Amino acid sequence: MQPQTPITQDVMTIKRILPEDGLTNIVGLTRDQLRDALIGVGVTEKQAKMRVNQVWQWLYHWGVREFDVMTNLSKDFRATLAEHFKIELPEVVTKDVSTDGTRKYLVRIAGGHEVEVVYIPEKDRGTLCISSQVGCTLTCSFCHTGTQKLVRNLTAGEIIGQVMLARDDLNEWPEPGQGTGDNGPRLLSNIVLMGMGEPLYNFENVRDAMKIAMDGEGIALSRRRITLSTSGVVPEIHRTANEIGCMLAISFHGTTDEIRDKLVPINKKWNLEKLLEALAAYPKVSNSERITFEYVMLKDVNDSDEDARRLVKLIEGIPAKINLIPFNEWPGAPYKRSDSDRIKAFADIIYNAGYASPIRRPRGEDIMAACGQLKSATERARKSRKQIDADAGL
Ligand code: SAH
Ligand code: SF4
């Protein structure tokens, strides 16, 4: 399916140039864009690089939100910045904390739209699951987000803003003058683009935001700690390797075109053969280790021994690990979770073929924060059950 151009996107572009308050939000600008913006308010070409570095570090290393506290800039320059720019993050509307410590934030972005962000604490690390779109153009039949129409793409600022607001909530910015924040394990050590939306249908904004997350003078997460999950937008896979270089996860879920067409309808456009060809090239180009194959376990749909054996055969030659995801149910879902014995038997076949086959432990289920359960409450554009079944070819 072609990505639809959301009607509201143009409006957003205009808004970015001419925001209501006349101030340009500098969160999410690339280094080059920030440079142009600073030159636009009178910084000389000669000084531009240094000024970009200074502002960048305040924003993304120290996490400050006021120009006035950027003490290595002159008072006059700080006033000029405040006159033209702002530092704005998406607004946290609600925060739910699960009994297992998972935190789910509902955040509001420009236009009143809402997306969800999930923080999953683990021992000595923690993963933030971020969203790239409001809703999704794709209609994977087992996914709650897929029942919500695409409203619009998030801007780069709204994507990196999710990381920044989570660091706010975790109190993880270093105190100016008191250490650099480099000590000890990080609470937010990994990012996964596995929230709402298809990141490769919002490529440029996702790329720009992840470049900010990886920049050594700011949040400084290694590219190996960022995983982008795609349903299989084949032409953008090599761009991900070239232009982002992060780890790749692929929503595989089916081992024949017939099954995958139903579960992940983008397969009708780029089938298993085309997808596997693109995946085989990925680790070489991006220098990454293994591709994660995500495989949702749906009772009596894709969970037989035969499926497991086919899966192993298909991915032969690709450095891979297979992440088995017990299906997370949502109201009206047309599937059931496979029994745990079945999941275990499936995992064993893959493991015995030489692949890691971890079974993902659902996190934050009590707050509907588990994979595929995200959907913003205010965007109830839910299709009818009939339509979900029709899309799934049931
Ligand atoms: N659009 C991207 C990223 C978001 S989905 C993609 O499809 O890859 C993140 C992961 O959650 C995907 O692997 C998706 O297939 C999986 N998922 C979606 N709904 C799910 C559900 N109800 N239960 C378990 N996993 C689900
Ligand atoms: Fe969109 Fe991913 Fe859900 Fe498919 S699984 S509908 S691509 S968010």
JSON list of C-alpha atoms and ligand atoms in Angstrom, two decimals, residues 136 138-140 142-143 145-146 197-198 231, ligand 2:
[
{"chain": "A", "resi": 136, "resn": "CYS", "atom": "CA", "xyz": [-0.62, 4.05, 10.80]},
{"chain": "A", "resi": 138, "resn": "LEU", "atom": "CA", "xyz": [-0.93, 0.05, 7.26]},
{"chain": "A", "resi": 139, "resn": "THR", "atom": "CA", "xyz": [-3.53, -2.32, 8.55]},
{"chain": "A", "resi": 140, "resn": "CYS", "atom": "CA", "xyz": [-1.77, -5.34, 10.03]},
{"chain": "A", "resi": 142, "resn": "PHE", "atom": "CA", "xyz": [-3.28, -8.26, 14.66]},
{"chain": "A", "resi": 143, "resn": "CYS", "atom": "CA", "xyz": [-2.21, -4.72, 15.57]},
{"chain": "A", "resi": 145, "resn": "THR", "atom": "CA", "xyz": [-2.49, 0.74, 16.10]},
{"chain": "A", "resi": 146, "resn": "GLY", "atom": "CA", "xyz": [-3.44, -0.56, 12.66]},
{"chain": "A", "resi": 197, "resn": "GLY", "atom": "CA", "xyz": [3.33, 4.03, 13.18]},
{"chain": "A", "resi": 198, "resn": "GLU", "atom": "CA", "xyz": [5.58, 2.74, 10.41]},
{"chain": "A", "resi": 231, "resn": "SER", "atom": "CA", "xyz": [6.74, -4.02, 8.60]},
{"chain": "B", "resi": 2, "resn": "SF4", "atom": "FE1", "xyz": [1.40, -0.22, 11.48]},
{"chain": "B", "resi": 2, "resn": "SF4", "atom": "FE2", "xyz": [3.38, -1.73, 12.55]},
{"chain": "B", "resi": 2, "resn": "SF4", "atom": "FE3", "xyz": [0.86, -1.93, 13.48]},
{"chain": "B", "resi": 2, "resn": "SF4", "atom": "FE4", "xyz": [1.46, -2.88, 11.05]},
{"chain": "B", "resi": 2, "resn": "SF4", "atom": "S1", "xyz": [2.28, -3.61, 13.04]},
{"chain": "B", "resi": 2, "resn": "SF4", "atom": "S2", "xyz": [-0.35, -1.63, 11.59]},
{"chain": "B", "resi": 2, "resn": "SF4", "atom": "S3", "xyz": [2.96, -1.38, 10.35]},
{"chain": "B", "resi": 2, "resn": "SF4", "atom": "S4", "xyz": [2.17, -0.12, 13.59]}
]
